[in-house]
Tab-separated table of C-alpha atoms in Angstrom:
chain	number	residue	atom	x	y	z
A	25	MET	CA	138.519	118.438	70.574
A	26	TYR	CA	141.354	119.173	72.969
A	27	GLN	CA	143.619	116.490	74.270
A	28	TYR	CA	146.397	116.948	76.798
A	29	ARG	CA	149.165	114.384	77.105
A	30	THR	CA	151.583	114.263	80.028
A	31	LYS	CA	154.871	112.665	80.880
A	32	TYR	CA	156.048	111.752	84.298
A	33	ARG	CA	158.285	114.427	85.855
A	34	GLY	CA	158.624	114.144	89.608
A	35	ARG	CA	155.795	112.205	91.183
A	36	LYS	CA	156.193	113.697	94.665
A	37	VAL	CA	155.711	117.252	93.436
A	38	VAL	CA	152.822	116.163	91.241
A	39	ALA	CA	151.108	114.299	94.039
A	40	ALA	CA	151.344	117.299	96.357
A	41	MET	CA	149.938	119.668	93.768
A	42	LEU	CA	147.182	117.235	92.784
A	43	PHE	CA	146.202	116.830	96.411
A	44	SER	CA	145.796	120.616	96.654
A	45	CYS	CA	143.640	120.545	93.517
A	46	LEU	CA	141.503	117.744	94.902
A	47	MET	CA	140.968	119.562	98.159
A	48	LEU	CA	140.066	122.839	96.510
A	49	ALA	CA	138.264	121.329	93.494
A	50	SER	CA	140.032	123.851	91.230
A	51	CYS	CA	143.630	124.765	90.579
A	52	VAL	CA	145.453	127.765	89.153
A	53	SER	CA	147.980	126.903	86.454
A	54	THR	CA	151.339	125.856	87.932
A	55	GLU	CA	154.413	123.972	86.768
A	56	LEU	CA	152.074	121.021	86.225
A	57	ASN	CA	150.912	122.488	82.901
A	58	SER	CA	151.990	119.417	80.982
A	59	GLN	CA	151.471	116.786	83.675
A	60	LEU	CA	147.661	116.375	83.870
A	61	GLY	CA	146.811	114.341	80.800
A	62	THR	CA	143.019	114.003	81.233
A	63	GLU	CA	140.100	114.340	78.903
A	64	VAL	CA	136.308	114.508	79.438
A	65	VAL	CA	134.093	113.872	76.428
A	66	GLY	CA	130.326	114.168	76.137
A	67	LYS	CA	128.404	112.095	73.634
A	68	GLY	CA	124.650	111.608	73.751
A	69	SER	CA	123.711	110.573	77.296
A	70	GLN	CA	127.213	109.493	78.302
A	71	ILE	CA	130.314	111.094	79.767
A	72	GLU	CA	133.682	109.495	79.030
A	73	PHE	CA	136.673	110.184	81.268
A	74	THR	CA	140.128	109.182	79.965
A	75	TRP	CA	143.664	109.752	81.226
A	76	ASP	CA	147.213	109.246	79.997
A	77	ALA	CA	149.161	106.167	80.975
A	78	ASP	CA	151.828	108.263	82.749
A	79	HIS	CA	149.300	110.374	84.663
A	80	PRO	CA	150.332	110.546	88.369
A	81	PHE	CA	146.990	109.019	89.419
A	82	ALA	CA	146.588	106.617	86.498
A	83	GLN	CA	146.530	103.515	88.701
A	84	GLN	CA	144.041	105.035	91.149
A	85	TYR	CA	141.738	106.097	88.317
A	86	ALA	CA	141.856	102.560	86.893
A	87	ARG	CA	141.262	100.678	90.142
A	88	GLN	CA	138.984	102.884	92.254
A	89	ASN	CA	135.357	103.835	91.893
A	90	ILE	CA	134.688	107.260	90.449
A	91	VAL	CA	131.321	108.973	90.572
A	92	LEU	CA	129.852	111.731	88.442
A	93	VAL	CA	128.232	114.519	90.474
A	94	ALA	CA	125.902	117.327	89.415
A	95	GLU	CA	125.886	120.661	91.192
A	96	TYR	CA	123.152	123.213	90.569
A	97	LEU	CA	120.864	125.786	92.163
A	98	GLU	CA	117.553	124.232	93.182
A	99	LEU	CA	114.414	126.358	92.770
A	100	ASP	CA	111.438	125.897	95.125
A	101	GLN	CA	107.813	126.956	94.587
A	102	SER	CA	108.443	130.221	96.408
A	103	GLY	CA	111.102	131.195	93.892
A	104	ARG	CA	113.991	130.777	96.341
A	105	SER	CA	117.119	128.896	95.261
A	106	LYS	CA	119.807	126.946	97.096
A	107	PRO	CA	122.849	124.952	95.913
A	108	VAL	CA	122.416	121.163	95.882
A	109	ARG	CA	124.458	118.194	94.765
A	110	GLN	CA	123.328	114.908	93.273
A	111	VAL	CA	125.336	111.810	92.412
A	112	LEU	CA	124.355	111.007	88.823
A	113	SER	CA	126.315	107.902	87.938
A	114	ARG	CA	129.038	105.542	89.073
A	115	SER	CA	131.869	104.560	86.793
A	116	ASN	CA	131.763	101.563	84.526
A	117	ASN	CA	135.093	99.764	85.132
A	118	GLN	CA	135.050	97.523	82.073
A	119	PHE	CA	137.269	99.975	80.172
A	120	ALA	CA	139.968	100.213	82.881
A	121	GLU	CA	142.571	98.575	80.661
A	122	ILE	CA	142.214	101.329	78.057
A	123	ARG	CA	142.207	104.093	80.668
A	124	LYS	CA	138.553	105.021	80.257
A	125	LYS	CA	135.548	105.234	82.525
A	126	VAL	CA	132.043	105.788	81.220
A	127	PHE	CA	129.167	107.456	83.071
A	128	SER	CA	125.496	107.362	82.064
A	129	LEU	CA	123.621	110.645	82.341
A	130	PRO	CA	120.021	110.694	83.607
A	131	HIS	CA	117.347	112.676	81.791
A	132	GLN	CA	116.011	114.155	85.028
A	133	LEU	CA	117.193	115.431	88.400
A	134	ARG	CA	115.610	115.158	91.822
A	135	SER	CA	114.524	118.803	91.866
A	136	ILE	CA	114.013	121.647	89.405
A	137	PRO	CA	117.203	123.607	88.564
A	138	ALA	CA	116.897	127.375	88.712
A	139	SER	CA	118.460	127.494	85.245
A	140	SER	CA	120.252	125.301	82.733
A	141	ASN	CA	123.540	126.088	84.499
A	142	VAL	CA	124.253	122.579	85.817
A	143	CYS	CA	127.888	121.917	86.724
A	144	LEU	CA	129.446	118.450	86.637
A	145	TYR	CA	132.543	117.054	88.294
A	146	LEU	CA	134.163	113.674	88.856
A	147	GLN	CA	134.766	112.500	92.380
A	148	MET	CA	137.095	109.851	93.774
A	149	ASN	CA	137.474	109.122	97.477
A	150	ARG	CA	135.087	112.010	98.158
A	151	GLN	CA	137.436	114.451	96.439
A	152	ALA	CA	136.914	116.232	93.124
A	153	ILE	CA	139.273	115.097	90.329
A	154	PRO	CA	141.215	118.049	88.813
A	155	LEU	CA	141.076	118.561	85.044
A	156	ARG	CA	143.103	120.731	82.663
A	157	ASN	CA	141.160	123.047	80.356
A	158	ALA	CA	142.244	124.554	77.051
A	159	GLY	CA	143.711	127.623	78.681
A	160	LYS	CA	145.821	125.450	80.939
A	161	PHE	CA	143.717	126.391	83.921
A	162	ASP	CA	143.203	123.595	86.414
A	163	THR	CA	139.571	123.061	87.294
A	164	ALA	CA	137.279	120.285	88.468
A	165	ARG	CA	133.884	121.499	87.314
A	166	PHE	CA	132.873	121.308	83.681
A	167	LYS	CA	129.698	121.732	81.719
A	168	TYR	CA	127.820	119.667	79.147
A	169	ALA	CA	125.614	122.466	77.814
A	170	GLU	CA	123.212	120.363	75.722
A	171	TRP	CA	122.617	117.869	78.512
A	172	SER	CA	122.220	120.689	81.065
A	173	GLN	CA	119.477	122.228	78.945
A	174	LEU	CA	117.782	118.849	78.465
A	175	VAL	CA	117.884	117.830	82.122
A	176	ALA	CA	116.695	121.231	83.346
A	177	THR	CA	113.760	121.156	80.922
A	178	SER	CA	112.849	117.491	81.483
A	179	THR	CA	113.003	117.778	85.268
A	180	GLY	CA	111.014	120.981	85.244
A	181	ARG	CA	108.316	119.524	82.988
A	182	ARG	CA	107.966	116.358	85.079
A	183	LEU	CA	107.870	118.009	88.496
A	184	LEU	CA	105.796	120.949	87.324
A	185	SER	CA	103.325	118.516	85.731
A	186	GLN	CA	102.897	116.890	89.130
A	187	ASP	CA	102.492	120.279	90.816
A	188	ILE	CA	100.004	121.368	88.146
A	189	ALA	CA	97.919	118.226	88.691
A	190	THR	CA	97.885	118.923	92.434
A	191	ALA	CA	97.022	122.582	91.843
A	192	GLU	CA	94.162	121.578	89.526
A	193	ARG	CA	92.766	119.277	92.214
A	194	ASN	CA	93.103	122.032	94.836
A	195	LEU	CA	91.297	124.475	92.551
A	196	ALA	CA	88.485	121.980	91.913
A	197	ILE	CA	88.124	121.431	95.673
A	198	ALA	CA	88.080	125.188	96.307
A	199	GLU	CA	85.420	125.685	93.621
A	200	ARG	CA	83.278	122.899	95.098
A	201	ASN	CA	83.646	124.386	98.573
A	202	LEU	CA	82.576	127.789	97.274
A	203	GLU	CA	79.578	126.304	95.469
A	204	THR	CA	78.609	124.287	98.542
A	205	SER	CA	78.885	127.399	100.710
A	206	LEU	CA	76.596	129.320	98.362
A	207	ASN	CA	74.047	126.511	98.459
A	208	GLN	CA	74.259	126.367	102.240
A	209	GLN	CA	73.700	130.106	102.456
A	210	ASN	CA	70.576	129.884	100.310
A	211	GLN	CA	69.344	126.896	102.310
A	212	SER	CA	69.909	128.645	105.639
A	213	ILE	CA	67.890	131.660	104.394
A	214	ASP	CA	65.063	129.354	103.276
A	215	ASP	CA	65.117	127.547	106.624
A	216	PHE	CA	65.049	130.840	108.492
A	217	ASN	CA	62.043	132.072	106.520
A	218	GLN	CA	60.285	128.774	107.139
A	219	GLN	CA	60.927	129.113	110.862
A	220	LEU	CA	59.524	132.622	110.865
A	221	ALA	CA	56.376	131.439	109.107
A	222	SER	CA	55.844	128.256	111.119
A	223	GLU	CA	56.253	129.971	114.492
A	224	ASN	CA	54.316	133.067	113.450
A	225	LEU	CA	57.381	135.158	114.242
A	226	ALA	CA	57.170	137.479	111.255
A	227	GLN	CA	54.314	139.579	109.952
A	228	ALA	CA	54.175	139.519	106.122
A	229	ILE	CA	57.939	139.567	105.599
A	230	THR	CA	60.333	137.315	103.712
A	231	ILE	CA	64.065	137.623	104.303
A	232	TYR	CA	66.195	137.959	101.169
A	233	ASP	CA	69.287	139.768	102.424
A	234	ALA	CA	70.715	141.290	105.616
A	235	SER	CA	68.845	144.590	105.134
A	236	ASP	CA	65.520	142.764	105.635
A	237	CYS	CA	66.434	141.600	109.144
A	238	LYS	CA	65.573	144.918	110.824
A	239	ASN	CA	61.968	144.653	109.601
A	240	ILE	CA	61.208	141.478	111.552
A	241	THR	CA	58.452	141.774	114.145
A	242	VAL	CA	57.195	139.102	116.545
A	243	ALA	CA	53.451	138.520	116.660
A	244	ALA	CA	51.854	138.958	120.078
A	245	THR	CA	50.116	135.583	120.330
A	246	GLU	CA	49.269	133.358	123.235
A	247	GLN	CA	52.173	131.183	124.104
A	248	SER	CA	51.614	127.433	123.884
A	249	LYS	CA	53.289	125.269	126.451
A	250	PRO	CA	55.902	122.863	125.046
A	251	PHE	CA	55.070	119.155	125.310
A	252	ASP	CA	58.020	118.532	127.671
A	253	VAL	CA	56.878	121.122	130.221
A	254	LEU	CA	54.770	119.172	132.745
A	255	GLU	CA	53.044	119.943	135.991
A	256	ILE	CA	54.917	118.926	139.118
A	257	GLU	CA	52.708	115.903	139.899
A	258	GLN	CA	53.613	114.451	136.498
A	259	HIS	CA	57.364	114.622	137.008
A	260	LEU	CA	57.853	111.318	138.872
A	261	PRO	CA	55.664	109.081	136.651
A	262	THR	CA	57.178	110.683	133.542
A	263	ALA	CA	60.739	110.136	134.791
A	264	LEU	CA	59.883	106.503	135.613
A	265	ASN	CA	58.449	106.004	132.136
A	266	VAL	CA	61.478	107.568	130.390
A	267	CYS	CA	63.957	105.495	132.431
A	268	ALA	CA	61.924	102.323	131.784
A	269	ALA	CA	62.108	103.187	128.060
A	270	ARG	CA	65.888	103.423	128.279
A	271	ALA	CA	65.998	100.009	129.956
A	272	PHE	CA	63.731	98.636	127.207
A	273	ASN	CA	66.149	99.943	124.579
A	274	SER	CA	68.783	97.602	126.030
A	275	VAL	CA	66.562	94.752	124.812
A	276	ARG	CA	65.546	96.515	121.607
A	277	PHE	CA	69.142	97.182	120.551
A	278	ALA	CA	70.690	94.139	122.271
A	279	GLU	CA	72.558	92.909	119.206
A	280	ALA	CA	74.107	96.280	118.376
A	281	ILE	CA	74.976	96.862	122.045
A	282	ALA	CA	76.747	93.514	122.302
A	283	LYS	CA	78.628	94.090	119.049
A	284	GLN	CA	79.821	97.572	120.046
A	285	GLU	CA	80.301	96.609	123.719
A	286	ILE	CA	78.200	99.501	125.057
A	287	PRO	CA	77.818	99.241	128.864
A	288	SER	CA	74.073	99.345	129.490
A	289	VAL	CA	71.469	97.661	131.715
A	290	ARG	CA	70.854	94.076	130.642
A	291	LEU	CA	69.710	91.968	133.616
A	292	LEU	CA	66.714	94.015	134.859
A	293	PRO	CA	64.821	94.073	131.500
A	294	SER	CA	65.324	90.290	131.232
A	295	ILE	CA	64.500	89.360	134.821
A	296	ILE	CA	61.235	87.658	133.848
A	297	LYS	CA	63.345	85.080	131.953
A	298	LEU	CA	64.951	83.844	135.160
A	299	ASN	CA	64.252	80.409	136.541
A	300	LYS	CA	61.443	81.042	139.107
A	301	THR	CA	63.337	79.186	141.802
A	302	ASN	CA	66.426	81.272	141.144
A	303	LEU	CA	64.370	84.494	140.891
A	304	ASP	CA	62.703	83.851	144.242
A	305	ALA	CA	66.077	83.041	145.796
A	306	LEU	CA	67.555	86.224	144.323
A	307	ILE	CA	64.705	88.428	145.544
A	308	GLY	CA	64.877	86.797	148.963
A	309	ARG	CA	68.462	87.992	149.331
A	310	LEU	CA	67.597	91.659	148.572
A	311	ASP	CA	67.033	94.064	151.440
A	312	SER	CA	63.679	95.810	151.782
A	313	GLN	CA	64.814	98.959	149.942
A	314	ARG	CA	66.095	96.996	146.954
A	315	LYS	CA	62.899	94.896	146.861
A	316	GLN	CA	60.823	98.095	146.732
A	317	GLN	CA	63.071	99.487	143.955
A	318	LEU	CA	62.734	96.231	142.004
A	319	GLN	CA	58.944	96.377	142.333
A	320	ILE	CA	58.860	99.988	141.081
A	321	PHE	CA	61.111	99.131	138.155
A	322	THR	CA	59.058	96.055	137.209
A	323	GLN	CA	55.790	98.002	137.286
A	324	SER	CA	57.261	100.899	135.286
A	325	PHE	CA	58.875	98.565	132.748
A	326	LEU	CA	55.700	96.492	132.136
A	327	ARG	CA	53.593	99.664	131.892
A	328	PHE	CA	55.934	101.098	129.269
A	329	VAL	CA	56.019	97.851	127.256
A	330	GLN	CA	52.207	97.633	127.267
A	331	ASN	CA	51.636	101.274	126.306
A	332	THR	CA	54.575	102.092	124.053
A	333	ASN	CA	54.237	102.728	120.320
A	334	SER	CA	56.450	103.714	117.411
A	335	ASN	CA	55.605	107.416	117.922
A	336	PHE	CA	56.909	107.505	121.476
A	337	LYS	CA	58.667	110.809	122.105
A	338	PRO	CA	60.308	111.134	125.524
A	339	GLU	CA	60.086	114.381	127.432
A	340	ILE	CA	63.762	113.970	128.358
A	341	GLY	CA	66.532	113.016	125.957
A	342	SER	CA	66.135	110.879	122.845
A	343	ARG	CA	63.906	107.865	122.217
A	344	ASN	CA	67.038	105.800	121.504
A	345	ASP	CA	68.851	106.588	124.785
A	346	LEU	CA	70.125	103.673	126.888
A	347	LEU	CA	70.305	103.160	130.650
A	348	PRO	CA	74.057	102.956	131.306
A	349	VAL	CA	75.918	100.864	133.855
A	350	SER	CA	79.517	100.715	135.014
A	351	GLU	CA	82.018	98.654	133.082
A	352	TYR	CA	82.324	96.348	136.107
A	353	THR	CA	78.590	95.578	136.122
A	354	TYR	CA	78.447	95.280	132.332
A	355	GLN	CA	81.162	92.601	132.318
A	356	ARG	CA	79.190	90.420	134.767
A	357	GLN	CA	75.635	90.785	133.439
A	358	ASP	CA	75.649	88.000	130.850
A	359	ALA	CA	77.192	85.434	133.192
A	360	VAL	CA	74.534	86.141	135.836
A	361	LEU	CA	71.708	86.080	133.278
A	362	ARG	CA	72.834	82.716	131.886
A	363	ALA	CA	73.275	81.181	135.335
A	364	LEU	CA	69.960	82.369	136.787
A	365	SER	CA	67.839	81.677	133.698
A	366	ALA	CA	69.110	78.095	133.332
A	367	SER	CA	66.938	75.208	134.521
A	368	GLN	CA	69.441	74.294	137.218
A	369	VAL	CA	69.244	75.821	140.652
A	370	ALA	CA	71.885	78.513	141.021
A	371	ASN	CA	74.620	78.040	143.580
A	372	GLU	CA	75.462	80.483	146.331
A	373	ALA	CA	78.228	82.263	144.384
A	374	GLN	CA	75.953	82.799	141.376
A	375	LEU	CA	73.150	84.177	143.544
A	376	THR	CA	75.538	86.465	145.410
A	377	LEU	CA	76.867	87.875	142.122
A	378	GLY	CA	73.267	88.183	140.870
A	379	VAL	CA	72.286	90.252	143.910
A	380	GLU	CA	75.291	92.539	143.300
A	381	VAL	CA	74.484	93.062	139.602
A	382	VAL	CA	70.733	93.620	140.200
A	383	SER	CA	71.506	96.087	143.002
A	384	ASN	CA	73.919	98.035	140.767
A	385	GLU	CA	71.369	98.187	137.935
A	386	LEU	CA	68.594	99.292	140.318
A	387	GLU	CA	70.878	102.043	141.562
A	388	GLU	CA	71.396	103.211	137.967
A	389	PHE	CA	67.625	103.208	137.412
A	390	LYS	CA	67.126	105.229	140.599
A	391	SER	CA	69.769	107.783	139.498
A	392	CYS	CA	68.047	108.064	136.102
A	393	VAL	CA	64.686	108.776	137.758
A	394	VAL	CA	66.134	111.380	140.150
A	395	GLU	CA	67.987	113.150	137.355
A	396	GLY	CA	64.887	113.023	135.150
A	397	GLN	CA	62.759	114.655	137.818
A	398	GLN	CA	65.350	117.407	138.206
A	399	GLN	CA	65.386	118.080	134.449
A	400	LEU	CA	61.579	118.217	134.316
A	401	LYS	CA	61.584	120.580	137.284
A	402	THR	CA	64.127	122.853	135.563
A	403	LYS	CA	61.978	122.981	132.405
A	404	TYR	CA	58.871	123.721	134.430
A	405	GLU	CA	60.545	126.560	136.369
A	406	ALA	CA	61.965	128.063	133.180
A	407	TRP	CA	58.482	128.026	131.644
A	408	GLN	CA	57.020	129.762	134.671
A	409	LYS	CA	59.639	132.497	134.433
A	410	ARG	CA	58.901	132.876	130.748
A	411	LEU	CA	55.197	133.343	131.439
A	412	ALA	CA	55.940	135.853	134.168
A	413	SER	CA	58.101	137.918	131.833
A	414	SER	CA	55.750	137.645	128.861
A	415	PRO	CA	54.889	141.371	128.615
A	416	ASN	CA	58.558	142.224	128.200
A	417	ARG	CA	59.487	139.211	126.135
A	418	ILE	CA	58.082	140.315	122.769
A	419	ASP	CA	60.644	143.107	122.371
A	420	ALA	CA	63.426	140.879	123.680
A	421	LYS	CA	62.445	138.063	121.341
A	422	THR	CA	62.201	140.455	118.390
A	423	GLN	CA	65.708	141.694	119.139
A	424	PHE	CA	66.940	138.121	119.477
A	425	ILE	CA	65.436	137.051	116.131
A	426	VAL	CA	66.807	140.162	114.393
A	427	GLN	CA	70.289	139.485	115.785
A	428	LYS	CA	70.025	135.842	114.748
A	429	CYS	CA	69.050	136.930	111.235
A	430	GLU	CA	71.935	139.393	110.948
A	431	SER	CA	74.388	136.870	112.394
A	432	MET	CA	73.274	134.329	109.801
A	433	PHE	CA	74.239	136.668	106.967
A	434	THR	CA	77.485	137.706	108.680
A	435	ASP	CA	78.568	134.095	109.197
A	436	ASN	CA	77.635	133.155	105.650
A	437	GLN	CA	79.539	136.100	104.184
A	438	GLN	CA	82.639	135.296	106.227
A	439	ARG	CA	82.522	131.702	105.061
A	440	LEU	CA	82.021	132.788	101.435
A	441	ARG	CA	84.949	135.212	101.631
A	442	GLN	CA	87.156	132.479	103.067
A	443	PHE	CA	86.297	130.015	100.285
A	444	LYS	CA	86.567	132.739	97.656
A	445	GLN	CA	90.073	133.589	98.868
A	446	GLN	CA	91.009	129.912	98.770
A	447	GLU	CA	89.673	129.645	95.215
A	448	GLU	CA	91.594	132.747	94.094
A	449	ALA	CA	94.808	131.499	95.729
A	450	ALA	CA	94.435	128.071	94.109
A	451	ASP	CA	93.770	129.677	90.711
A	452	GLU	CA	96.779	131.986	91.071
A	453	THR	CA	99.037	129.046	91.989
A	454	LEU	CA	97.820	127.044	88.989
A	455	THR	CA	98.309	130.001	86.635
A	456	LYS	CA	101.899	130.540	87.816
A	457	LEU	CA	102.757	126.851	87.491
A	458	GLN	CA	101.305	126.685	83.982
A	459	ALA	CA	103.255	129.793	82.982
A	460	ARG	CA	106.492	128.260	84.286
A	461	PHE	CA	105.723	125.033	82.428
A	462	ASP	CA	105.083	126.909	79.180
A	463	GLN	CA	108.342	128.834	79.552
A	464	LEU	CA	110.325	125.600	79.691
A	465	GLY	CA	109.440	124.603	76.143
A	466	LEU	CA	110.459	121.197	74.802
A	467	ALA	CA	113.584	119.360	75.908
A	468	PRO	CA	116.333	119.460	73.241
A	469	ASN	CA	117.968	116.383	71.749
A	470	LEU	CA	121.459	115.441	72.833
A	471	PRO	CA	124.231	115.658	70.220
A	472	THR	CA	125.304	112.442	68.514
A	473	GLN	CA	128.869	113.675	67.981
A	474	SER	CA	131.513	113.564	70.685
A	475	ALA	CA	132.521	116.885	72.200
A	476	ALA	CA	135.448	117.624	74.529
A	477	LEU	CA	134.217	119.185	77.762
A	478	ASN	CA	137.511	120.054	79.486
A	479	GLU	CA	137.322	123.633	78.282
A	480	GLN	CA	133.684	124.078	79.409
A	481	VAL	CA	134.595	125.479	82.841
A	482	CYS	CA	131.502	125.798	85.036
A	483	SER	CA	130.555	127.502	88.277
A	484	LEU	CA	127.192	128.154	89.901
A	485	SER	CA	127.855	131.885	89.930
A	486	SER	CA	128.252	132.004	86.175
A	487	SER	CA	125.335	132.498	83.822
A	488	PRO	CA	124.014	129.515	81.821
């Protein structure tokens, strides 16, 4: 163990030279060779810093806070390194009277060091404290080799363990995705074969792989008209029935609609609940066009209610579709319904608002019917064109089915390749992390004997 004792010889010169050392964090030997009585000792997980009583900065060292800083090259997952600093410990001032400050060393750092070359230095007032090594070379950075090895290993094992756990989860996800994609591919092939069989699109052929697609042929059978293709005279009554069904759904799903605040027709389907006096007064305020619309709606609604069943399948849209209204109308429906269905005779303001809401809902019903007729007309015209082009459609349909078959395999293969690449990348990442973890080995024990560290000069450019 090396100890260096100093005696006071010219404090102004000393202070100037020490300031230069603090600024540069290292000093070349000068006339101060015998004036920097400092010692750094490592023992277990502690660093002890002591100084002579006649040291130029003895009083500052005793009174001020000193911190222990680590400096090392940080290694990221890509293998790149960069210099970082980390404050490890702040001085314990209870030994100030015996010119000693003690620092506790952590067993881990914030990030993984690139090697066990971890430099330490003491810092006061944001400046490195200069030390004197055995060769009388002034430095600030020193090394505690056993602790450096321990902290590099411990940090690496902890952080790599976390990365390995994440990599294992990513690999498991990638493997599940690949398995799911394979199952989906097999299912899509089964579904395609079922479609070919059910629609009589293939003649004695089952698709197993992409090479089978070119053998698909379409049977020349009489085309059956779809259920939603109707003759022109059926368009209006069908549209009325579908729109009445959407109005009925506002009653059928009333609770869910209210809970989710879905703007849909509410007053028209419930109009029979109105107080007869109020209903007559309301109808009396409608103009002739609105009265006719209300009569058409009422007839269509009652007809649907009387004839509907659980197997109802609308020619337009879904059986669960609603008849929408504006947000403005939706916000006023319940108030009007409560006022007009009560036993009391509605006042003028309530009737006026009722006329407005009923008129808005009738307008929505009318728009639904007009749009429904247009959709039925479009389907009918498309069917007529299909019939007219029937002689040429078999080849076109065969080509379409073949292309659909080939596209199915192409899409599936692309998806499989993507998931396979993800699985391989996840496996490669996990393998590299495990190899790095294995290379670290076990963290060494710290020495129980004190060791002087002044002579252990350290720099990030030096090897560990």
